[in-house]
CSV table of C-alpha atoms in Angstrom, one decimal:
chain,number,residue,atom,x,y,z
T,1,MET,CA,-93.0,-56.4,-23.4
T,2,GLY,CA,-90.0,-58.6,-22.6
T,3,PRO,CA,-86.6,-58.0,-23.3
T,4,ARG,CA,-85.4,-58.4,-26.9
T,5,SER,CA,-84.1,-61.8,-27.8
T,6,PRO,CA,-80.4,-62.0,-28.2
T,7,ASN,CA,-80.7,-64.4,-31.1
T,8,PRO,CA,-83.9,-63.7,-33.2
T,9,GLN,CA,-84.6,-66.2,-35.8
T,10,LEU,CA,-84.4,-64.6,-39.2
T,11,THR,CA,-84.2,-67.5,-41.5
T,12,LEU,CA,-87.1,-69.9,-41.6
T,13,GLU,CA,-86.7,-73.5,-42.2
T,14,MET,CA,-90.1,-75.0,-42.7
T,15,PRO,CA,-91.0,-78.7,-43.2
T,16,PHE,CA,-93.0,-79.5,-46.3
T,17,THR,CA,-96.6,-80.9,-45.4
T,18,PRO,CA,-98.1,-82.0,-48.6
T,19,ILE,CA,-100.7,-84.5,-47.3
T,20,GLN,CA,-101.8,-82.3,-44.4
T,21,THR,CA,-102.2,-79.3,-46.5
T,22,LEU,CA,-103.9,-81.0,-49.3
T,23,VAL,CA,-106.5,-82.4,-46.9
T,24,GLY,CA,-106.9,-79.0,-45.1
T,25,ALA,CA,-107.2,-77.3,-48.5
T,26,SER,CA,-109.9,-79.6,-49.7
T,27,MET,CA,-111.8,-78.8,-46.6
T,28,LEU,CA,-111.5,-75.0,-47.3
T,29,GLY,CA,-112.7,-75.7,-50.8
T,30,ILE,CA,-115.7,-77.7,-49.7
T,31,SER,CA,-116.8,-75.2,-47.1
T,32,ALA,CA,-116.4,-72.3,-49.8
T,33,TYR,CA,-118.6,-74.3,-52.3
T,34,HIS,CA,-121.3,-75.0,-49.8
T,35,VAL,CA,-121.7,-71.4,-48.8
T,36,LEU,CA,-122.1,-70.5,-52.6
T,37,VAL,CA,-124.6,-73.3,-53.4
T,38,LEU,CA,-126.6,-73.3,-50.1
T,39,ASN,CA,-126.5,-69.4,-49.2
T,40,GLY,CA,-125.5,-68.1,-52.5
T,41,GLY,CA,-122.6,-66.1,-51.0
T,42,VAL,CA,-118.8,-66.0,-50.7
T,43,LEU,CA,-116.9,-67.2,-47.7
T,44,GLY,CA,-114.7,-64.2,-47.3
T,45,VAL,CA,-113.5,-63.9,-43.7
T,46,SER,CA,-112.5,-60.1,-44.0
T,47,GLY,CA,-115.8,-59.3,-45.1
T,48,PHE,CA,-117.4,-61.3,-42.1
T,49,ALA,CA,-114.9,-59.5,-39.8
T,50,HIS,CA,-115.7,-56.1,-41.3
T,51,ARG,CA,-119.4,-56.6,-41.2
T,52,THR,CA,-119.2,-57.8,-37.7
T,53,ASN,CA,-117.2,-54.7,-36.7
T,54,SER,CA,-119.9,-52.6,-38.4
T,55,TRP,CA,-122.6,-54.5,-36.5
T,56,VAL,CA,-120.8,-53.8,-33.1
T,57,VAL,CA,-120.6,-50.0,-34.0
T,58,PHE,CA,-124.3,-50.0,-35.2
T,59,LYS,CA,-125.6,-51.7,-32.0
T,60,PHE,CA,-123.4,-49.2,-30.0
T,61,ARG,CA,-124.8,-46.4,-31.8
T,62,GLU,CA,-128.3,-47.8,-31.5
T,63,LEU,CA,-127.8,-48.1,-27.6
T,64,THR,CA,-126.4,-44.6,-27.5
T,65,CYS,CA,-129.6,-43.2,-29.3
T,66,SER,CA,-131.8,-45.1,-27.0
T,67,HIS,CA,-130.0,-43.7,-23.9
T,68,THR,CA,-130.1,-40.2,-25.1
T,69,SER,CA,-134.1,-40.5,-25.6
T,70,LYS,CA,-133.9,-40.0,-29.3
T,71,VAL,CA,-136.7,-41.4,-31.3
T,72,ASP,CA,-134.7,-42.4,-34.2
T,73,GLY,CA,-131.9,-44.8,-34.2
T,74,PRO,CA,-128.9,-44.8,-36.5
T,75,ASN,CA,-129.7,-43.6,-40.1
T,76,ASP,CA,-127.5,-46.4,-41.8
T,77,ALA,CA,-128.9,-49.8,-42.8
T,78,HIS,CA,-128.2,-52.8,-40.6
T,79,PRO,CA,-124.9,-54.2,-41.6
T,80,ASP,CA,-125.8,-57.9,-40.9
T,81,PRO,CA,-129.6,-58.3,-40.7
T,82,ASP,CA,-129.6,-62.1,-40.8
T,83,HIS,CA,-126.6,-62.3,-38.5
T,84,LEU,CA,-124.8,-64.4,-41.0
T,85,ALA,CA,-121.5,-62.7,-40.7
T,86,LEU,CA,-121.6,-62.8,-37.0
T,87,LEU,CA,-122.4,-66.5,-37.1
T,88,ALA,CA,-119.6,-67.0,-39.4
T,89,ILE,CA,-117.1,-65.4,-37.1
T,90,ALA,CA,-118.6,-67.4,-34.3
T,91,GLY,CA,-117.9,-70.6,-36.3
T,92,LEU,CA,-114.4,-69.7,-36.8
T,93,LEU,CA,-114.0,-68.8,-33.2
T,94,ALA,CA,-115.6,-72.0,-32.2
T,95,GLY,CA,-113.3,-74.1,-34.2
T,96,GLY,CA,-110.3,-72.1,-32.7
T,97,VAL,CA,-111.5,-72.9,-29.1
T,98,VAL,CA,-111.8,-76.8,-30.0
T,99,PHE,CA,-108.2,-76.6,-31.4
T,100,GLY,CA,-107.0,-74.8,-28.3
T,101,PHE,CA,-108.2,-77.7,-25.9
T,102,LEU,CA,-107.2,-80.5,-28.5
T,103,HIS,CA,-104.1,-79.0,-30.2
T,104,ARG,CA,-101.6,-81.6,-28.7
T,105,PRO,CA,-103.6,-84.8,-29.6
T,106,LEU,CA,-104.4,-83.4,-32.9
T,107,GLU,CA,-100.6,-82.7,-33.7
T,108,ARG,CA,-99.8,-86.3,-32.7
T,109,GLN,CA,-102.5,-87.8,-34.8
T,110,LEU,CA,-101.8,-85.5,-37.8
T,111,GLN,CA,-98.0,-85.8,-37.4
T,112,ALA,CA,-97.2,-82.2,-37.9
T,113,ARG,CA,-96.9,-78.9,-36.0
T,114,LEU,CA,-100.2,-77.0,-36.3
T,115,VAL,CA,-99.3,-73.9,-34.5
T,116,ASP,CA,-96.0,-71.8,-34.1
T,117,VAL,CA,-94.1,-72.5,-31.1
T,118,TYR,CA,-91.8,-69.6,-30.1
T,119,SER,CA,-88.6,-69.9,-28.3
T,120,THR,CA,-89.2,-66.7,-26.2
T,121,THR,CA,-92.0,-66.0,-23.8
T,122,SER,CA,-92.8,-62.4,-24.8
T,123,ILE,CA,-92.4,-60.2,-27.8
T,124,THR,CA,-90.4,-57.0,-28.1
T,125,GLU,CA,-91.8,-53.6,-28.5
T,126,ALA,CA,-90.4,-53.6,-32.2
T,127,GLN,CA,-92.3,-56.8,-32.9
T,128,ALA,CA,-95.5,-55.5,-31.4
T,129,THR,CA,-95.1,-52.4,-33.6
T,130,GLY,CA,-94.7,-54.5,-36.7
T,131,LEU,CA,-97.7,-56.7,-35.7
T,132,ALA,CA,-100.1,-53.7,-35.2
T,133,LEU,CA,-98.9,-52.1,-38.4
T,134,ALA,CA,-99.4,-55.4,-40.4
T,135,GLY,CA,-102.6,-55.7,-38.9
T,136,PHE,CA,-103.8,-52.2,-39.9
T,137,LEU,CA,-102.6,-52.6,-43.5
T,138,VAL,CA,-104.4,-55.9,-43.9
T,139,GLY,CA,-107.5,-54.3,-42.3
T,140,ILE,CA,-107.5,-51.1,-44.5
T,141,GLY,CA,-106.5,-53.2,-47.6
T,142,SER,CA,-109.1,-55.8,-47.3
T,143,LYS,CA,-111.8,-53.1,-46.7
T,144,LEU,CA,-110.8,-51.2,-49.8
T,145,SER,CA,-110.3,-54.2,-52.1
T,146,ASN,CA,-113.5,-55.9,-50.6
T,147,GLY,CA,-111.6,-59.1,-49.9
T,148,CYS,CA,-108.7,-61.2,-48.7
T,149,THR,CA,-107.2,-64.5,-49.3
T,150,SER,CA,-110.4,-66.3,-48.7
T,151,GLY,CA,-112.8,-64.1,-50.6
T,152,HIS,CA,-110.6,-63.2,-53.5
T,153,MET,CA,-108.1,-66.2,-53.8
T,154,LEU,CA,-110.2,-69.2,-52.7
T,155,CYS,CA,-113.7,-68.1,-53.9
T,156,GLY,CA,-113.1,-65.5,-56.5
T,157,VAL,CA,-110.3,-66.9,-58.3
T,158,SER,CA,-112.2,-70.3,-58.5
T,159,ARG,CA,-115.1,-68.3,-60.4
T,160,LEU,CA,-112.5,-66.7,-62.7
T,161,ALA,CA,-113.8,-63.4,-61.4
T,162,PRO,CA,-111.6,-60.6,-63.0
T,163,ARG,CA,-111.6,-58.4,-59.9
T,164,SER,CA,-110.4,-61.4,-57.7
T,165,LEU,CA,-107.7,-62.4,-60.2
T,166,ALA,CA,-106.4,-58.9,-60.3
T,167,ALA,CA,-106.4,-58.6,-56.5
T,168,THR,CA,-104.8,-62.0,-55.9
T,169,LEU,CA,-102.1,-61.3,-58.4
T,170,THR,CA,-101.5,-57.9,-56.8
T,171,PHE,CA,-101.4,-59.0,-53.2
T,172,PHE,CA,-99.4,-62.1,-53.8
T,173,SER,CA,-96.6,-60.2,-55.7
T,174,VAL,CA,-96.6,-57.4,-53.4
T,175,SER,CA,-96.4,-59.8,-50.3
T,176,VAL,CA,-93.4,-61.8,-51.8
T,177,LEU,CA,-91.7,-58.4,-52.5
T,178,THR,CA,-92.5,-57.2,-49.0
T,179,HIS,CA,-91.2,-60.3,-47.3
T,180,LEU,CA,-87.9,-60.3,-49.3
T,181,LEU,CA,-87.4,-56.7,-48.3
T,182,LEU,CA,-88.5,-56.6,-44.7
T,183,GLY,CA,-88.6,-60.3,-43.6
T,184,GLN,CA,-85.1,-60.1,-42.1
T,185,LEU,CA,-85.7,-57.2,-40.0
T,186,SER,CA,-86.1,-57.6,-36.3
T,187,PRO,CA,-89.7,-56.5,-36.1
T,188,PHE,CA,-90.8,-59.3,-38.1
T,189,SER,CA,-88.7,-62.1,-36.6
T,190,LEU,CA,-90.5,-65.0,-35.2
T,191,ASN,CA,-88.0,-66.6,-32.7
T,192,LEU,CA,-89.3,-70.1,-33.4
T,193,ALA,CA,-88.5,-73.3,-31.4
T,194,PRO,CA,-86.9,-76.1,-33.4
T,195,GLU,CA,-89.2,-77.9,-35.8
T,196,GLN,CA,-90.4,-81.5,-35.4
T,197,PRO,CA,-90.4,-84.0,-38.1
T,198,VAL,CA,-93.4,-84.6,-40.3
T,199,GLY,CA,-95.2,-88.0,-40.6
T,200,LEU,CA,-98.3,-89.4,-42.2
T,201,PRO,CA,-101.6,-88.4,-40.5
T,202,ALA,CA,-104.0,-90.8,-39.1
T,203,TRP,CA,-106.7,-91.6,-41.8
T,204,TYR,CA,-109.4,-92.1,-39.3
T,205,LEU,CA,-109.0,-88.5,-38.0
T,206,ILE,CA,-109.0,-87.1,-41.6
T,207,LEU,CA,-112.4,-88.9,-42.0
T,208,PHE,CA,-113.8,-87.7,-38.7
T,209,LEU,CA,-112.9,-84.1,-39.5
T,210,GLN,CA,-115.3,-84.3,-42.7
T,211,LEU,CA,-118.4,-84.7,-40.4
T,212,PRO,CA,-119.5,-81.1,-40.4
T,213,VAL,CA,-120.2,-81.6,-44.2
T,214,LEU,CA,-123.0,-83.9,-43.4
T,215,PHE,CA,-124.3,-81.4,-40.7
T,216,TYR,CA,-124.6,-78.5,-43.0
T,217,ARG,CA,-125.4,-80.5,-46.1
T,218,TYR,CA,-128.3,-82.3,-44.7
T,219,GLY,CA,-129.0,-80.8,-41.2
T,220,ALA,CA,-129.6,-77.5,-42.9
T,221,ALA,CA,-132.3,-79.0,-45.3
T,222,PHE,CA,-134.0,-80.5,-42.1
T,223,VAL,CA,-133.9,-77.1,-40.4
T,224,ASN,CA,-135.3,-75.5,-43.6
T,225,GLY,CA,-138.3,-77.8,-43.6
T,226,LEU,CA,-138.9,-77.3,-39.9
T,227,VAL,CA,-138.4,-73.6,-39.4
T,228,GLY,CA,-137.6,-72.1,-42.7
T,229,GLU,CA,-134.8,-70.8,-44.9
T,230,ARG,CA,-133.5,-68.1,-42.6
T,231,SER,CA,-132.6,-70.4,-39.8
T,232,ALA,CA,-131.1,-72.7,-42.4
T,233,ARG,CA,-128.9,-70.0,-43.7
T,234,ARG,CA,-127.7,-69.3,-40.2
T,235,LEU,CA,-126.8,-73.0,-39.6
T,236,VAL,CA,-124.9,-73.2,-42.9
T,237,SER,CA,-123.1,-70.0,-42.0
T,238,PHE,CA,-122.0,-71.3,-38.7
T,239,ALA,CA,-121.2,-74.9,-39.8
T,240,THR,CA,-119.3,-74.1,-42.9
T,241,SER,CA,-117.1,-71.5,-41.0
T,242,PHE,CA,-116.4,-74.2,-38.3
T,243,GLN,CA,-115.3,-76.6,-41.0
T,244,PHE,CA,-113.3,-73.9,-42.6
T,245,ALA,CA,-111.4,-73.4,-39.3
T,246,LEU,CA,-110.8,-77.1,-39.2
T,247,GLY,CA,-109.3,-76.8,-42.7
T,248,LEU,CA,-107.1,-73.9,-41.7
T,249,ILE,CA,-105.9,-76.1,-38.8
T,250,VAL,CA,-105.2,-79.2,-40.7
T,251,SER,CA,-103.5,-77.3,-43.7
T,252,GLY,CA,-101.0,-75.6,-41.3
T,253,MET,CA,-102.3,-72.1,-42.3
T,254,LEU,CA,-102.5,-71.0,-38.7
T,255,ARG,CA,-98.8,-70.9,-38.7
T,256,PRO,CA,-97.5,-67.5,-40.0
T,257,SER,CA,-94.1,-69.1,-40.4
T,258,LYS,CA,-95.4,-71.4,-43.1
T,259,ILE,CA,-96.9,-68.5,-45.0
T,260,LEU,CA,-93.6,-66.5,-44.9
T,261,SER,CA,-91.5,-69.6,-45.8
T,262,PHE,CA,-93.7,-69.8,-49.0
T,263,LEU,CA,-93.4,-66.0,-49.6
T,264,HIS,CA,-89.6,-66.6,-49.3
T,265,LEU,CA,-89.7,-67.2,-53.1
T,266,THR,CA,-86.1,-67.1,-54.2
T,267,PRO,CA,-83.8,-69.6,-56.3
T,268,THR,CA,-81.5,-69.8,-53.2
T,269,ALA,CA,-84.3,-70.7,-50.9
T,270,MET,CA,-85.6,-73.4,-53.4
T,271,ARG,CA,-82.1,-74.8,-53.8
T,272,ASP,CA,-81.3,-75.1,-50.0
T,273,GLY,CA,-84.8,-76.3,-48.9
T,274,THR,CA,-85.8,-73.3,-46.9
T,275,TRP,CA,-88.6,-72.5,-49.4
T,276,ASP,CA,-91.9,-74.4,-48.1
T,277,PRO,CA,-94.3,-75.1,-51.2
T,278,SER,CA,-97.1,-76.1,-48.8
T,279,LEU,CA,-99.3,-73.0,-49.6
T,280,ALA,CA,-99.3,-74.3,-53.2
T,281,MET,CA,-101.5,-77.2,-52.2
T,282,ILE,CA,-104.2,-74.7,-51.3
T,283,ILE,CA,-104.4,-73.9,-55.2
T,284,LEU,CA,-104.2,-77.7,-56.1
T,285,ALA,CA,-107.0,-78.8,-53.7
T,286,GLY,CA,-108.7,-75.8,-52.5
T,287,ILE,CA,-109.1,-73.7,-55.8
T,288,LEU,CA,-108.8,-76.1,-58.7
T,289,PRO,CA,-111.8,-78.5,-57.9
T,290,GLN,CA,-114.0,-75.4,-57.2
T,291,LEU,CA,-112.8,-74.0,-60.6
T,292,LEU,CA,-113.7,-77.2,-62.5
T,293,VAL,CA,-117.2,-77.3,-61.0
T,294,TRP,CA,-117.7,-73.7,-61.9
T,295,VAL,CA,-116.6,-74.0,-65.4
T,296,LEU,CA,-118.4,-77.3,-66.1
T,297,LEU,CA,-121.6,-76.9,-64.0
T,298,LEU,CA,-122.2,-74.2,-61.6
T,299,GLY,CA,-121.2,-71.1,-63.7
T,300,ASP,CA,-123.9,-71.4,-66.3
T,301,ARG,CA,-126.7,-72.2,-63.5
T,302,VAL,CA,-125.7,-69.0,-61.5
T,303,ARG,CA,-125.8,-66.9,-64.7
T,304,GLN,CA,-129.1,-68.3,-65.8
T,305,ALA,CA,-132.1,-66.2,-65.0
T,306,GLY,CA,-134.5,-67.6,-62.5
T,307,THR,CA,-132.1,-69.9,-60.5
T,308,ARG,CA,-131.4,-69.6,-56.9
T,309,PRO,CA,-129.2,-71.2,-54.1
T,310,ALA,CA,-130.9,-73.7,-51.8
T,311,PHE,CA,-131.6,-71.4,-49.0
T,312,ALA,CA,-131.6,-67.9,-50.5
T,313,ASN,CA,-133.7,-66.0,-52.8
T,314,HIS,CA,-130.8,-64.9,-55.1
T,315,TRP,CA,-127.2,-65.2,-55.7
T,316,SER,CA,-125.2,-62.8,-53.6
T,317,ILE,CA,-122.0,-62.9,-55.5
T,318,PRO,CA,-120.4,-60.3,-57.8
T,319,MET,CA,-120.8,-61.2,-61.4
T,320,PRO,CA,-118.5,-60.1,-64.2
T,321,ARG,CA,-119.5,-57.1,-66.1
T,322,PRO,CA,-119.7,-57.0,-69.9
T,323,GLU,CA,-116.3,-55.4,-70.2
T,324,TRP,CA,-114.3,-57.4,-67.7
T,325,TRP,CA,-111.9,-54.7,-66.9
T,326,GLN,CA,-114.5,-52.3,-65.6
T,327,GLY,CA,-114.5,-53.6,-62.2
T,328,ILE,CA,-110.7,-53.4,-61.8
T,329,ASP,CA,-110.2,-49.8,-60.4
T,330,ALA,CA,-107.6,-47.8,-58.3
T,331,ARG,CA,-109.5,-48.8,-55.2
T,332,LEU,CA,-109.1,-52.5,-55.7
T,333,ILE,CA,-105.5,-52.5,-56.7
T,334,THR,CA,-104.6,-50.0,-53.9
T,335,GLY,CA,-106.4,-52.1,-51.3
T,336,ALA,CA,-104.9,-55.5,-52.5
T,337,ALA,CA,-101.5,-53.9,-52.5
T,338,LEU,CA,-101.7,-52.6,-48.8
T,339,PHE,CA,-103.1,-56.1,-48.1
T,340,GLY,CA,-100.1,-57.6,-49.6
T,341,VAL,CA,-97.7,-55.4,-47.6
T,342,GLY,CA,-99.3,-56.4,-44.3
T,343,TRP,CA,-99.5,-60.0,-45.2
T,344,GLY,CA,-95.9,-60.1,-46.3
T,345,MET,CA,-94.7,-58.5,-43.1
T,346,CYS,CA,-96.1,-61.0,-40.5
T,347,GLY,CA,-97.8,-63.8,-42.5
T,348,ILE,CA,-101.2,-63.3,-40.9
T,349,CYS,CA,-104.6,-62.7,-42.6
T,350,PRO,CA,-108.1,-62.6,-41.1
T,351,GLY,CA,-109.1,-66.4,-41.2
T,352,PRO,CA,-106.1,-67.6,-39.4
T,353,ALA,CA,-106.1,-64.8,-37.0
T,354,THR,CA,-109.8,-65.4,-36.0
T,355,VAL,CA,-109.3,-69.2,-35.4
T,356,LEU,CA,-106.0,-68.3,-33.3
T,357,LEU,CA,-108.1,-65.8,-31.4
T,358,GLY,CA,-110.4,-68.7,-30.5
T,359,ALA,CA,-107.7,-70.8,-29.5
T,360,GLY,CA,-106.2,-68.2,-27.4
T,361,ILE,CA,-109.6,-67.9,-25.7
T,362,SER,CA,-109.3,-71.6,-24.5
T,363,GLY,CA,-106.4,-70.6,-22.5
T,364,GLN,CA,-104.4,-73.5,-23.7
T,365,MET,CA,-102.1,-72.1,-26.0
T,366,GLN,CA,-98.7,-70.4,-25.6
T,367,SER,CA,-99.2,-67.0,-24.2
T,368,GLN,CA,-97.1,-65.3,-27.1
T,369,VAL,CA,-99.7,-66.8,-29.6
T,370,TRP,CA,-102.5,-64.8,-27.8
T,371,GLU,CA,-100.4,-61.8,-27.5
T,372,ARG,CA,-99.3,-61.6,-31.2
T,373,ILE,CA,-102.8,-62.3,-32.5
T,374,GLY,CA,-104.4,-59.7,-29.9
T,375,ILE,CA,-102.1,-57.0,-31.2
T,376,TRP,CA,-102.7,-57.8,-34.8
T,377,ILE,CA,-106.3,-57.9,-34.5
T,378,ILE,CA,-106.4,-54.4,-32.8
T,379,GLY,CA,-104.5,-53.0,-35.9
T,380,PHE,CA,-106.9,-55.0,-38.3
T,381,PHE,CA,-110.1,-53.5,-36.9
T,382,SER,CA,-108.5,-50.1,-36.8
T,383,GLY,CA,-107.5,-50.3,-40.5
T,384,GLY,CA,-111.0,-51.6,-41.4
T,385,LEU,CA,-112.7,-48.7,-39.6
T,386,LEU,CA,-110.3,-46.2,-41.5
T,387,GLY,CA,-111.0,-48.0,-44.7
T,388,GLY,CA,-114.7,-47.5,-44.3
T,389,VAL,CA,-114.3,-43.8,-44.3
T,390,PHE,CA,-113.0,-43.8,-47.9
């Protein structure tokens, strides 16, 4: 760990990026919609991460059993039999690796900073502790509440799912309160370099970034006819997550500073321009179109007996119970609150963290980006493992 910066940046001033965030948010919504209609599932990154973590543990136990000459393997069921979660994480990482190599030309063409640039070369021990604690709380919180900003907010709210509405309301309010209470403390300072002006993105790049839609919309149908639904589901899982990663990149959601600037929800911040409303564009372009499609078309189809998604035998989404409040329990609210505390501390959640991990793997990013995300991810998986005990 390096020495503590003498002038930690405690006040965030973030430029508003309405066009970039609207475009990125629409990509997030399109990806989530196609996971539902093609695979019948939810694009929930924390769920993918926890299932991948469980898969690693499962394979380790399986290997250990074989080395100890036991006939029986692990007694629990395979956590990811079709490897859909593993492929989804691979898609997010692949998007991050591509971004790592191309982040400078992408920033020039999109006319916006896409990743935080830090004014220091290393982080302090206090910041490392804060990152690990935040990751731990997000990990255990998302495990207990069975969702995060992607699964509950982007996917669940767009289906008017009562559990997701309750979880989103809880973690958003808790994250705002947490940031206002703790955001000025040195463990959660970011020490950012000065911001750059925001311009208009290149339209041809915006169109080019939509190409993955054609790949999983029509390529998966070709694969389905060639080798079957299982391979088609796998292709959809990887390709939708890859585009989801691109959406996070374009929208600026890889920047914890933009999240924290949105959570700095005070009248003073709104008056002096330090509040960044960019995250609201996620609601406008990522959630609202899905909500309209669900209410007008898709909801009745999913609830109708005998219907199915394109490449799966059944819908794998939680449906509301007759009494809508029955699914809202202490475990959900506690988990969402813990998630909100961790998110409000550092502005990092599983989707952006996975993409940033991929960007760090490329070796082209600032070392502090890799260091911060690595510490956060260790905390996240530790929290997820503990959450699985309860």
